[in-house]
PDB file of C-alpha atoms in Angstrom:
ATOM      1  CA  MET Z 649      58.436 -44.063  -5.682  1.00  0.00           C
ATOM      2  CA  GLY Z 650      55.042 -44.564  -4.068  1.00  0.00           C
ATOM      3  CA  ARG Z 651      55.225 -41.061  -2.670  1.00  0.00           C
ATOM      4  CA  ASP Z 652      55.880 -39.627  -6.153  1.00  0.00           C
ATOM      5  CA  ARG Z 653      52.911 -41.510  -7.591  1.00  0.00           C
ATOM      6  CA  ALA Z 654      50.648 -40.235  -4.825  1.00  0.00           C
ATOM      7  CA  LEU Z 655      51.896 -36.691  -5.315  1.00  0.00           C
ATOM      8  CA  GLY Z 656      51.327 -36.964  -9.062  1.00  0.00           C
ATOM      9  CA  ALA Z 657      47.774 -38.252  -8.569  1.00  0.00           C
ATOM     10  CA  LEU Z 658      47.051 -35.405  -6.158  1.00  0.00           C
ATOM     11  CA  LEU Z 659      48.449 -32.829  -8.599  1.00  0.00           C
ATOM     12  CA  GLN Z 660      46.323 -34.281 -11.409  1.00  0.00           C
ATOM     13  CA  ALA Z 661      43.205 -34.074  -9.256  1.00  0.00           C
ATOM     14  CA  VAL Z 662      43.948 -30.455  -8.389  1.00  0.00           C
ATOM     15  CA  MET Z 663      44.427 -29.627 -12.064  1.00  0.00           C
ATOM     16  CA  LEU Z 664      41.110 -31.284 -12.982  1.00  0.00           C
ATOM     17  CA  LEU Z 665      39.351 -29.380 -10.231  1.00  0.00           C
ATOM     18  CA  ALA Z 666      40.896 -26.096 -11.363  1.00  0.00           C
ATOM     19  CA  ALA Z 667      39.812 -26.791 -14.932  1.00  0.00           C
ATOM     20  CA  SER Z 668      36.231 -27.471 -13.853  1.00  0.00           C
ATOM     21  CA  LEU Z 669      35.838 -24.298 -11.792  1.00  0.00           C
ATOM     22  CA  PRO Z 670      35.337 -21.889 -14.724  1.00  0.00           C
ATOM     23  CA  ALA Z 671      32.613 -24.162 -16.116  1.00  0.00           C
ATOM     24  CA  ALA Z 672      30.899 -24.293 -12.724  1.00  0.00           C
ATOM     25  CA  TRP Z 673      31.067 -20.529 -12.393  1.00  0.00           C
ATOM     26  CA  ALA Z 674      29.692 -20.133 -15.904  1.00  0.00           C
ATOM     27  CA  THR Z 675      26.646 -22.266 -15.102  1.00  0.00           C
ATOM     28  CA  ARG Z 676      25.904 -20.549 -11.801  1.00  0.00           C
ATOM     29  CA  ALA Z 677      22.460 -18.951 -11.773  1.00  0.00           C
ATOM     30  CA  PRO Z 678      22.536 -15.224 -12.507  1.00  0.00           C
ATOM     31  CA  ALA Z 679      21.455 -12.726  -9.897  1.00  0.00           C
ATOM     32  CA  PRO Z 680      17.742 -11.856  -9.867  1.00  0.00           C
ATOM     33  CA  PRO Z 681      16.729  -8.638 -11.641  1.00  0.00           C
ATOM     34  CA  ALA Z 682      16.772  -5.492  -9.538  1.00  0.00           C
ATOM     35  CA  ASP Z 683      13.056  -4.839 -10.144  1.00  0.00           C
ATOM     36  CA  LEU Z 684      11.930  -8.367  -9.207  1.00  0.00           C
ATOM     37  CA  ALA Z 685       9.633  -7.133  -6.418  1.00  0.00           C
ATOM     38  CA  GLN Z 686       7.820  -4.860  -8.880  1.00  0.00           C
ATOM     39  CA  ARG Z 687       7.416  -7.540 -11.538  1.00  0.00           C
ATOM     40  CA  VAL Z 688       6.428 -10.476  -9.319  1.00  0.00           C
ATOM     41  CA  GLY Z 689       3.825 -10.644  -6.567  1.00  0.00           C
ATOM     42  CA  PHE Z 690       0.165 -10.263  -5.670  1.00  0.00           C
ATOM     43  CA  ASP Z 691      -1.834  -7.052  -5.918  1.00  0.00           C
ATOM     44  CA  GLN Z 692      -4.773  -7.726  -3.634  1.00  0.00           C
ATOM     45  CA  ARG Z 693      -8.014  -6.988  -5.441  1.00  0.00           C
ATOM     46  CA  LEU Z 694     -10.665  -8.019  -2.957  1.00  0.00           C
ATOM     47  CA  GLY Z 695     -14.092  -7.966  -4.553  1.00  0.00           C
ATOM     48  CA  ALA Z 696     -12.711  -8.023  -8.098  1.00  0.00           C
ATOM     49  CA  GLN Z 697     -14.634 -10.101 -10.629  1.00  0.00           C
ATOM     50  CA  VAL Z 698     -12.725 -12.884 -12.364  1.00  0.00           C
ATOM     51  CA  PRO Z 699     -13.340 -13.122 -16.142  1.00  0.00           C
ATOM     52  CA  ALA Z 700     -16.314 -15.474 -16.403  1.00  0.00           C
ATOM     53  CA  ASP Z 701     -15.800 -16.115 -20.114  1.00  0.00           C
ATOM     54  CA  ALA Z 702     -12.112 -17.071 -19.873  1.00  0.00           C
ATOM     55  CA  ARG Z 703     -11.758 -20.504 -21.504  1.00  0.00           C
ATOM     56  CA  PHE Z 704      -9.376 -23.287 -20.504  1.00  0.00           C
ATOM     57  CA  GLU Z 705      -9.036 -27.028 -20.980  1.00  0.00           C
ATOM     58  CA  ASP Z 706      -8.941 -29.507 -18.107  1.00  0.00           C
ATOM     59  CA  ALA Z 707      -6.731 -32.578 -17.756  1.00  0.00           C
ATOM     60  CA  ALA Z 708      -9.237 -34.642 -19.729  1.00  0.00           C
ATOM     61  CA  GLY Z 709      -9.199 -32.199 -22.640  1.00  0.00           C
ATOM     62  CA  HIS Z 710     -12.667 -30.803 -21.931  1.00  0.00           C
ATOM     63  CA  PRO Z 711     -13.250 -27.067 -22.492  1.00  0.00           C
ATOM     64  CA  VAL Z 712     -13.959 -25.204 -19.253  1.00  0.00           C
ATOM     65  CA  GLU Z 713     -15.184 -21.666 -18.637  1.00  0.00           C
ATOM     66  CA  LEU Z 714     -14.634 -19.973 -15.295  1.00  0.00           C
ATOM     67  CA  ARG Z 715     -18.358 -19.174 -15.102  1.00  0.00           C
ATOM     68  CA  THR Z 716     -19.196 -22.901 -14.874  1.00  0.00           C
ATOM     69  CA  LEU Z 717     -16.087 -24.167 -13.093  1.00  0.00           C
ATOM     70  CA  ALA Z 718     -17.220 -23.545  -9.520  1.00  0.00           C
ATOM     71  CA  GLY Z 719     -20.758 -24.825 -10.064  1.00  0.00           C
ATOM     72  CA  GLY Z 720     -22.268 -22.655  -7.335  1.00  0.00           C
ATOM     73  CA  LYS Z 721     -19.497 -23.399  -4.831  1.00  0.00           C
ATOM     74  CA  PRO Z 722     -16.523 -21.359  -3.616  1.00  0.00           C
ATOM     75  CA  LEU Z 723     -13.332 -21.861  -5.603  1.00  0.00           C
ATOM     76  CA  LEU Z 724      -9.787 -22.189  -4.298  1.00  0.00           C
ATOM     77  CA  LEU Z 725      -7.449 -21.010  -7.062  1.00  0.00           C
ATOM     78  CA  ALA Z 726      -3.686 -21.229  -7.585  1.00  0.00           C
ATOM     79  CA  LEU Z 727      -1.586 -20.109 -10.554  1.00  0.00           C
ATOM     80  CA  GLY Z 728       1.743 -21.591 -11.625  1.00  0.00           C
ATOM     81  CA  TYR Z 729       2.936 -24.002 -14.284  1.00  0.00           C
ATOM     82  CA  TYR Z 730       3.359 -27.745 -14.549  1.00  0.00           C
ATOM     83  CA  ARG Z 731       6.994 -27.831 -15.707  1.00  0.00           C
ATOM     84  CA  CYS Z 732       8.122 -25.481 -12.950  1.00  0.00           C
ATOM     85  CA  PRO Z 733      11.425 -26.856 -11.592  1.00  0.00           C
ATOM     86  CA  ASN Z 734      10.936 -25.711  -8.011  1.00  0.00           C
ATOM     87  CA  LEU Z 735       8.198 -23.514  -6.516  1.00  0.00           C
ATOM     88  CA  CYS Z 736       5.037 -24.935  -8.105  1.00  0.00           C
ATOM     89  CA  GLY Z 737       5.718 -28.448  -6.872  1.00  0.00           C
ATOM     90  CA  VAL Z 738       6.000 -27.074  -3.347  1.00  0.00           C
ATOM     91  CA  VAL Z 739       2.716 -25.185  -3.748  1.00  0.00           C
ATOM     92  CA  LEU Z 740       0.835 -28.212  -5.071  1.00  0.00           C
ATOM     93  CA  ASN Z 741       2.133 -30.498  -2.340  1.00  0.00           C
ATOM     94  CA  ALA Z 742       1.309 -27.917   0.311  1.00  0.00           C
ATOM     95  CA  MET Z 743      -2.211 -27.584  -1.087  1.00  0.00           C
ATOM     96  CA  ALA Z 744      -2.722 -31.340  -1.003  1.00  0.00           C
ATOM     97  CA  HIS Z 745      -1.311 -31.625   2.515  1.00  0.00           C
ATOM     98  CA  THR Z 746      -3.566 -28.843   3.830  1.00  0.00           C
ATOM     99  CA  LEU Z 747      -6.768 -29.844   2.038  1.00  0.00           C
ATOM    100  CA  ALA Z 748      -6.418 -33.430   3.261  1.00  0.00           C
ATOM    101  CA  ARG Z 749      -6.792 -32.072   6.801  1.00  0.00           C
ATOM    102  CA  LEU Z 750     -10.055 -30.197   6.164  1.00  0.00           C
ATOM    103  CA  ASP Z 751     -13.519 -31.546   6.914  1.00  0.00           C
ATOM    104  CA  LEU Z 752     -14.732 -29.649   3.842  1.00  0.00           C
ATOM    105  CA  LYS Z 753     -14.125 -31.720   0.712  1.00  0.00           C
ATOM    106  CA  PRO Z 754     -13.109 -30.709  -2.826  1.00  0.00           C
ATOM    107  CA  GLY Z 755     -15.811 -31.352  -5.377  1.00  0.00           C
ATOM    108  CA  ARG Z 756     -18.491 -31.553  -2.693  1.00  0.00           C
ATOM    109  CA  ASP Z 757     -18.179 -28.341  -0.679  1.00  0.00           C
ATOM    110  CA  PHE Z 758     -15.814 -26.303  -2.837  1.00  0.00           C
ATOM    111  CA  GLU Z 759     -13.766 -26.553  -6.011  1.00  0.00           C
ATOM    112  CA  VAL Z 760      -9.993 -26.431  -6.492  1.00  0.00           C
ATOM    113  CA  ALA Z 761      -8.242 -25.208  -9.631  1.00  0.00           C
ATOM    114  CA  PHE Z 762      -4.582 -24.963 -10.601  1.00  0.00           C
ATOM    115  CA  VAL Z 763      -4.127 -22.874 -13.750  1.00  0.00           C
ATOM    116  CA  SER Z 764      -0.953 -22.908 -15.835  1.00  0.00           C
ATOM    117  CA  ILE Z 765       0.498 -19.497 -16.691  1.00  0.00           C
ATOM    118  CA  ASP Z 766       2.491 -21.044 -19.557  1.00  0.00           C
ATOM    119  CA  PRO Z 767       0.452 -21.010 -22.801  1.00  0.00           C
ATOM    120  CA  GLY Z 768       2.826 -23.621 -24.222  1.00  0.00           C
ATOM    121  CA  GLU Z 769       1.714 -26.251 -21.721  1.00  0.00           C
ATOM    122  CA  THR Z 770      -0.959 -28.734 -22.754  1.00  0.00           C
ATOM    123  CA  VAL Z 771      -3.599 -30.954 -21.241  1.00  0.00           C
ATOM    124  CA  ALA Z 772      -0.997 -33.731 -21.239  1.00  0.00           C
ATOM    125  CA  ASP Z 773       1.101 -31.653 -18.820  1.00  0.00           C
ATOM    126  CA  ALA Z 774      -1.964 -31.054 -16.670  1.00  0.00           C
ATOM    127  CA  ARG Z 775      -2.882 -34.742 -16.696  1.00  0.00           C
ATOM    128  CA  HIS Z 776       0.639 -35.808 -15.728  1.00  0.00           C
ATOM    129  CA  ALA Z 777       0.794 -33.312 -12.836  1.00  0.00           C
ATOM    130  CA  GLN Z 778      -2.601 -34.375 -11.523  1.00  0.00           C
ATOM    131  CA  ALA Z 779      -1.800 -38.087 -11.694  1.00  0.00           C
ATOM    132  CA  MET Z 780       1.533 -37.642  -9.942  1.00  0.00           C
ATOM    133  CA  LEU Z 781       0.050 -35.489  -7.156  1.00  0.00           C
ATOM    134  CA  ALA Z 782      -2.828 -37.933  -6.680  1.00  0.00           C
ATOM    135  CA  ARG Z 783      -0.367 -40.784  -6.134  1.00  0.00           C
ATOM    136  CA  MET Z 784       1.581 -38.759  -3.591  1.00  0.00           C
ATOM    137  CA  HIS Z 785      -1.490 -37.550  -1.651  1.00  0.00           C
ATOM    138  CA  PRO Z 786      -4.290 -40.140  -1.826  1.00  0.00           C
ATOM    139  CA  ASP Z 787      -6.225 -38.422   0.996  1.00  0.00           C
ATOM    140  CA  ALA Z 788      -6.453 -35.029  -0.723  1.00  0.00           C
ATOM    141  CA  GLN Z 789      -8.969 -36.126  -3.388  1.00  0.00           C
ATOM    142  CA  VAL Z 790      -6.758 -34.677  -6.128  1.00  0.00           C
ATOM    143  CA  PRO Z 791      -8.794 -36.370  -8.929  1.00  0.00           C
ATOM    144  CA  ARG Z 792     -11.589 -33.918  -8.046  1.00  0.00           C
ATOM    145  CA  TRP Z 793      -9.342 -30.901  -8.594  1.00  0.00           C
ATOM    146  CA  HIS Z 794      -9.246 -28.982 -11.869  1.00  0.00           C
ATOM    147  CA  PHE Z 795      -5.840 -28.834 -13.575  1.00  0.00           C
ATOM    148  CA  LEU Z 796      -6.192 -26.327 -16.400  1.00  0.00           C
ATOM    149  CA  ALA Z 797      -4.255 -25.113 -19.442  1.00  0.00           C
ATOM    150  CA  GLY Z 798      -5.188 -22.234 -21.707  1.00  0.00           C
ATOM    151  CA  ASP Z 799      -4.103 -19.652 -24.243  1.00  0.00           C
ATOM    152  CA  GLN Z 800      -2.293 -16.421 -23.448  1.00  0.00           C
ATOM    153  CA  ALA Z 801      -5.418 -14.256 -23.593  1.00  0.00           C
ATOM    154  CA  SER Z 802      -7.288 -16.315 -20.996  1.00  0.00           C
ATOM    155  CA  ILE Z 803      -4.237 -16.602 -18.733  1.00  0.00           C
ATOM    156  CA  THR Z 804      -3.560 -12.869 -18.870  1.00  0.00           C
ATOM    157  CA  ALA Z 805      -7.197 -11.990 -18.180  1.00  0.00           C
ATOM    158  CA  LEU Z 806      -7.335 -14.238 -15.115  1.00  0.00           C
ATOM    159  CA  ALA Z 807      -3.944 -13.147 -13.758  1.00  0.00           C
ATOM    160  CA  ARG Z 808      -4.822  -9.459 -14.083  1.00  0.00           C
ATOM    161  CA  ALA Z 809      -8.191  -9.947 -12.425  1.00  0.00           C
ATOM    162  CA  ILE Z 810      -6.684 -11.479  -9.275  1.00  0.00           C
ATOM    163  CA  GLY Z 811      -3.586  -9.246  -9.295  1.00  0.00           C
ATOM    164  CA  PHE Z 812      -1.092 -12.027 -10.016  1.00  0.00           C
ATOM    165  CA  ARG Z 813       2.149 -10.560 -11.439  1.00  0.00           C
ATOM    166  CA  TYR Z 814       4.726 -12.764 -13.186  1.00  0.00           C
ATOM    167  CA  PHE Z 815       7.146 -12.772 -16.114  1.00  0.00           C
ATOM    168  CA  TYR Z 816       9.273 -15.163 -18.136  1.00  0.00           C
ATOM    169  CA  ASP Z 817      12.969 -14.904 -17.273  1.00  0.00           C
ATOM    170  CA  GLN Z 818      14.887 -15.464 -20.520  1.00  0.00           C
ATOM    171  CA  ARG Z 819      18.160 -15.966 -18.655  1.00  0.00           C
ATOM    172  CA  LEU Z 820      16.840 -18.875 -16.592  1.00  0.00           C
ATOM    173  CA  HIS Z 821      14.228 -20.094 -19.097  1.00  0.00           C
ATOM    174  CA  GLN Z 822      11.711 -20.110 -16.258  1.00  0.00           C
ATOM    175  CA  TYR Z 823       8.712 -18.124 -15.103  1.00  0.00           C
ATOM    176  CA  ALA Z 824       9.251 -15.906 -12.090  1.00  0.00           C
ATOM    177  CA  HIS Z 825       6.035 -15.789 -10.084  1.00  0.00           C
ATOM    178  CA  ALA Z 826       4.576 -15.539  -6.610  1.00  0.00           C
ATOM    179  CA  ALA Z 827       3.150 -18.358  -4.502  1.00  0.00           C
ATOM    180  CA  GLY Z 828      -0.251 -18.327  -2.891  1.00  0.00           C
ATOM    181  CA  LEU Z 829      -3.936 -19.196  -3.039  1.00  0.00           C
ATOM    182  CA  VAL Z 830      -7.001 -17.118  -3.850  1.00  0.00           C
ATOM    183  CA  ALA Z 831     -10.487 -17.856  -2.519  1.00  0.00           C
ATOM    184  CA  ILE Z 832     -13.239 -17.000  -5.027  1.00  0.00           C
ATOM    185  CA  THR Z 833     -16.952 -16.677  -4.229  1.00  0.00           C
ATOM    186  CA  PRO Z 834     -19.589 -18.694  -6.141  1.00  0.00           C
ATOM    187  CA  GLY Z 835     -20.349 -15.476  -7.995  1.00  0.00           C
ATOM    188  CA  GLY Z 836     -16.758 -15.200  -9.218  1.00  0.00           C
ATOM    189  CA  LYS Z 837     -15.445 -12.446  -6.917  1.00  0.00           C
ATOM    190  CA  VAL Z 838     -12.101 -12.441  -5.104  1.00  0.00           C
ATOM    191  CA  ALA Z 839     -12.774 -13.076  -1.409  1.00  0.00           C
ATOM    192  CA  GLN Z 840      -9.372 -13.666   0.177  1.00  0.00           C
ATOM    193  CA  TYR Z 841      -5.672 -14.263  -0.466  1.00  0.00           C
ATOM    194  CA  PHE Z 842      -3.278 -16.715   1.166  1.00  0.00           C
ATOM    195  CA  PHE Z 843       0.394 -16.014   0.553  1.00  0.00           C
ATOM    196  CA  GLY Z 844       3.386 -18.352   0.576  1.00  0.00           C
ATOM    197  CA  VAL Z 845       3.367 -22.133   0.714  1.00  0.00           C
ATOM    198  CA  SER Z 846       2.046 -22.794   4.217  1.00  0.00           C
ATOM    199  CA  TRP Z 847      -1.514 -22.062   5.296  1.00  0.00           C
ATOM    200  CA  PRO Z 848      -3.262 -23.014   8.570  1.00  0.00           C
ATOM    201  CA  PRO Z 849      -6.132 -25.382   7.761  1.00  0.00           C
ATOM    202  CA  SER Z 850      -8.391 -23.509  10.185  1.00  0.00           C
ATOM    203  CA  SER Z 851      -7.834 -20.211   8.342  1.00  0.00           C
ATOM    204  CA  LEU Z 852      -8.351 -21.862   4.974  1.00  0.00           C
ATOM    205  CA  ARG Z 853     -11.609 -23.361   6.216  1.00  0.00           C
ATOM    206  CA  LEU Z 854     -12.831 -19.981   7.474  1.00  0.00           C
ATOM    207  CA  ALA Z 855     -11.984 -18.430   4.117  1.00  0.00           C
ATOM    208  CA  LEU Z 856     -14.040 -21.045   2.274  1.00  0.00           C
ATOM    209  CA  VAL Z 857     -16.937 -20.634   4.701  1.00  0.00           C
ATOM    210  CA  GLY Z 858     -16.810 -16.868   4.258  1.00  0.00           C
ATOM    211  CA  ALA Z 859     -16.511 -17.118   0.479  1.00  0.00           C
ATOM    212  CA  SER Z 860     -19.469 -19.522   0.303  1.00  0.00           C
ATOM    213  CA  GLN Z 861     -21.850 -16.688   1.258  1.00  0.00           C
ATOM    214  CA  GLY Z 862     -23.708 -18.751   3.821  1.00  0.00           C
ATOM    215  CA  ARG Z 863     -23.699 -22.070   1.982  1.00  0.00           C
ATOM    216  CA  LEU Z 864     -21.024 -23.679   4.138  1.00  0.00           C
ATOM    217  CA  GLY Z 865     -20.229 -23.796   7.818  1.00  0.00           C
ATOM    218  CA  SER Z 866     -22.129 -23.732  11.076  1.00  0.00           C
ATOM    219  CA  LEU Z 867     -23.334 -21.041  13.466  1.00  0.00           C
ATOM    220  CA  ALA Z 868     -20.044 -21.385  15.325  1.00  0.00           C
ATOM    221  CA  ASP Z 869     -18.151 -20.634  12.111  1.00  0.00           C
ATOM    222  CA  ARG Z 870     -20.165 -17.470  11.582  1.00  0.00           C
ATOM    223  CA  LEU Z 871     -19.518 -16.337  15.146  1.00  0.00           C
ATOM    224  CA  VAL Z 872     -15.797 -16.896  14.641  1.00  0.00           C
ATOM    225  CA  LEU Z 873     -15.925 -14.871  11.415  1.00  0.00           C
ATOM    226  CA  LEU Z 874     -17.685 -12.077  13.307  1.00  0.00           C
ATOM    227  CA  CYS Z 875     -14.938 -12.002  15.930  1.00  0.00           C
ATOM    228  CA  CYS Z 876     -12.020 -12.447  13.518  1.00  0.00           C
ATOM    229  CA  GLY Z 877     -11.005 -10.041  10.816  1.00  0.00           C
ATOM    230  CA  TYR Z 878      -9.148 -10.797   7.603  1.00  0.00           C
ATOM    231  CA  ASP Z 879      -5.739  -9.127   7.626  1.00  0.00           C
ATOM    232  CA  PRO Z 880      -4.758  -8.366   3.997  1.00  0.00           C
ATOM    233  CA  THR Z 881      -1.129  -7.730   4.977  1.00  0.00           C
ATOM    234  CA  THR Z 882      -0.680 -11.338   6.096  1.00  0.00           C
ATOM    235  CA  GLY Z 883      -3.474 -13.079   4.217  1.00  0.00           C
ATOM    236  CA  ARG Z 884      -4.753 -14.570   7.480  1.00  0.00           C
ATOM    237  CA  TYR Z 885      -7.464 -14.103  10.055  1.00  0.00           C
ATOM    238  CA  SER Z 886      -6.708 -12.408  13.350  1.00  0.00           C
ATOM    239  CA  LEU Z 887      -8.762 -11.539  16.393  1.00  0.00           C
ATOM    240  CA  ALA Z 888     -10.588  -8.266  15.813  1.00  0.00           C
ATOM    241  CA  ILE Z 889     -10.931  -6.578  19.201  1.00  0.00           C
ATOM    242  CA  GLY Z 890     -13.517  -4.112  17.936  1.00  0.00           C
ATOM    243  CA  ARG Z 891     -15.718  -6.898  16.641  1.00  0.00           C
ATOM    244  CA  VAL Z 892     -15.334  -8.850  19.872  1.00  0.00           C
ATOM    245  CA  MET Z 893     -16.451  -5.815  21.871  1.00  0.00           C
ATOM    246  CA  GLN Z 894     -19.449  -5.368  19.570  1.00  0.00           C
ATOM    247  CA  VAL Z 895     -20.473  -9.009  19.990  1.00  0.00           C
ATOM    248  CA  LEU Z 896     -20.020  -8.827  23.765  1.00  0.00           C
ATOM    249  CA  GLY Z 897     -21.987  -5.568  23.892  1.00  0.00           C
ATOM    250  CA  VAL Z 898     -24.908  -7.069  21.976  1.00  0.00           C
ATOM    251  CA  ALA Z 899     -24.791 -10.178  24.159  1.00  0.00           C
ATOM    252  CA  PHE Z 900     -24.865  -8.002  27.312  1.00  0.00           C
ATOM    253  CA  VAL Z 901     -27.852  -5.982  26.086  1.00  0.00           C
ATOM    254  CA  LEU Z 902     -29.756  -9.155  25.211  1.00  0.00           C
ATOM    255  CA  ALA Z 903     -28.939 -10.726  28.575  1.00  0.00           C
ATOM    256  CA  LEU Z 904     -30.052  -7.571  30.376  1.00  0.00           C
ATOM    257  CA  ALA Z 905     -33.306  -7.475  28.415  1.00  0.00           C
ATOM    258  CA  PHE Z 906     -34.076 -11.110  29.238  1.00  0.00           C
ATOM    259  CA  TRP Z 907     -33.265 -10.492  32.918  1.00  0.00           C
ATOM    260  CA  LEU Z 908     -35.600  -7.479  33.103  1.00  0.00           C
ATOM    261  CA  LEU Z 909     -38.325  -9.460  31.359  1.00  0.00           C
ATOM    262  CA  TRP Z 910     -37.876 -12.273  33.867  1.00  0.00           C
ATOM    263  CA  LEU Z 911     -38.110  -9.818  36.784  1.00  0.00           C
ATOM    264  CA  ARG Z 912     -41.315  -8.283  35.389  1.00  0.00           C
ATOM    265  CA  ARG Z 913     -42.971 -11.666  34.927  1.00  0.00           C
ATOM    266  CA  ARG Z 914     -41.892 -12.683  38.423  1.00  0.00           C
ATOM    267  CA  ALA Z 915     -43.357  -9.470  39.904  1.00  0.00           C
ATOM    268  CA  ARG Z 916     -46.694 -10.088  38.177  1.00  0.00           C
ATOM    269  CA  ALA Z 917     -46.767 -13.649  39.518  1.00  0.00           C
TER     270      ALA Z 917
END
């Protein structure tokens, strides 16, 4: 009798599982479109001018133009949207984690902006995202970041200027977009790209120093920038052998000139 009851319970469970499988298959995410790589990504436009008159609103509801956002400092820019169910949260947390490890500080040495690509999002969405990220990363000075929302015209103008390609997937009711950061000069020109969701703090610092046009960094930073070249295929700095040889050649010529000058002075003495 007990065996029959157990067998009946097992059969009922199997039947319930079988009945639930079609529903699970029906809710499975559809395959990505075949042309995803053409519709989503970054087109690197180094030296391109961002639209200075593009208008947004910050988390406090204040109108902001890109021409005044940086305030004479380099700008670290990311695009995404606040209600993103997956990628944007990873990007924001990675930004906070990396910037907390820099000696350069947001609001003092450079500015940080996260711009929503969804024209339906509001300053309330921006405020909520900023407050939540600030609680999670108290060392990243998130209250000094700019969380922006804007209309479609401003979003499109900014995205086109930096080569950011994205689209709204009607099947998933989500935006498909790339992940990365863009360093902007104080004059509003694209200086460098960082792809993905993980960026070495040292490379990010060099990018900000380079984008600052001499306003940030030390002599050592400038020497490193001379010996390292920006690789647009990876979005990172790598040792440039040609530049190293040039620096070493100049250093050798200077050393030789000083040595000859020392010999001449010694001969006269």
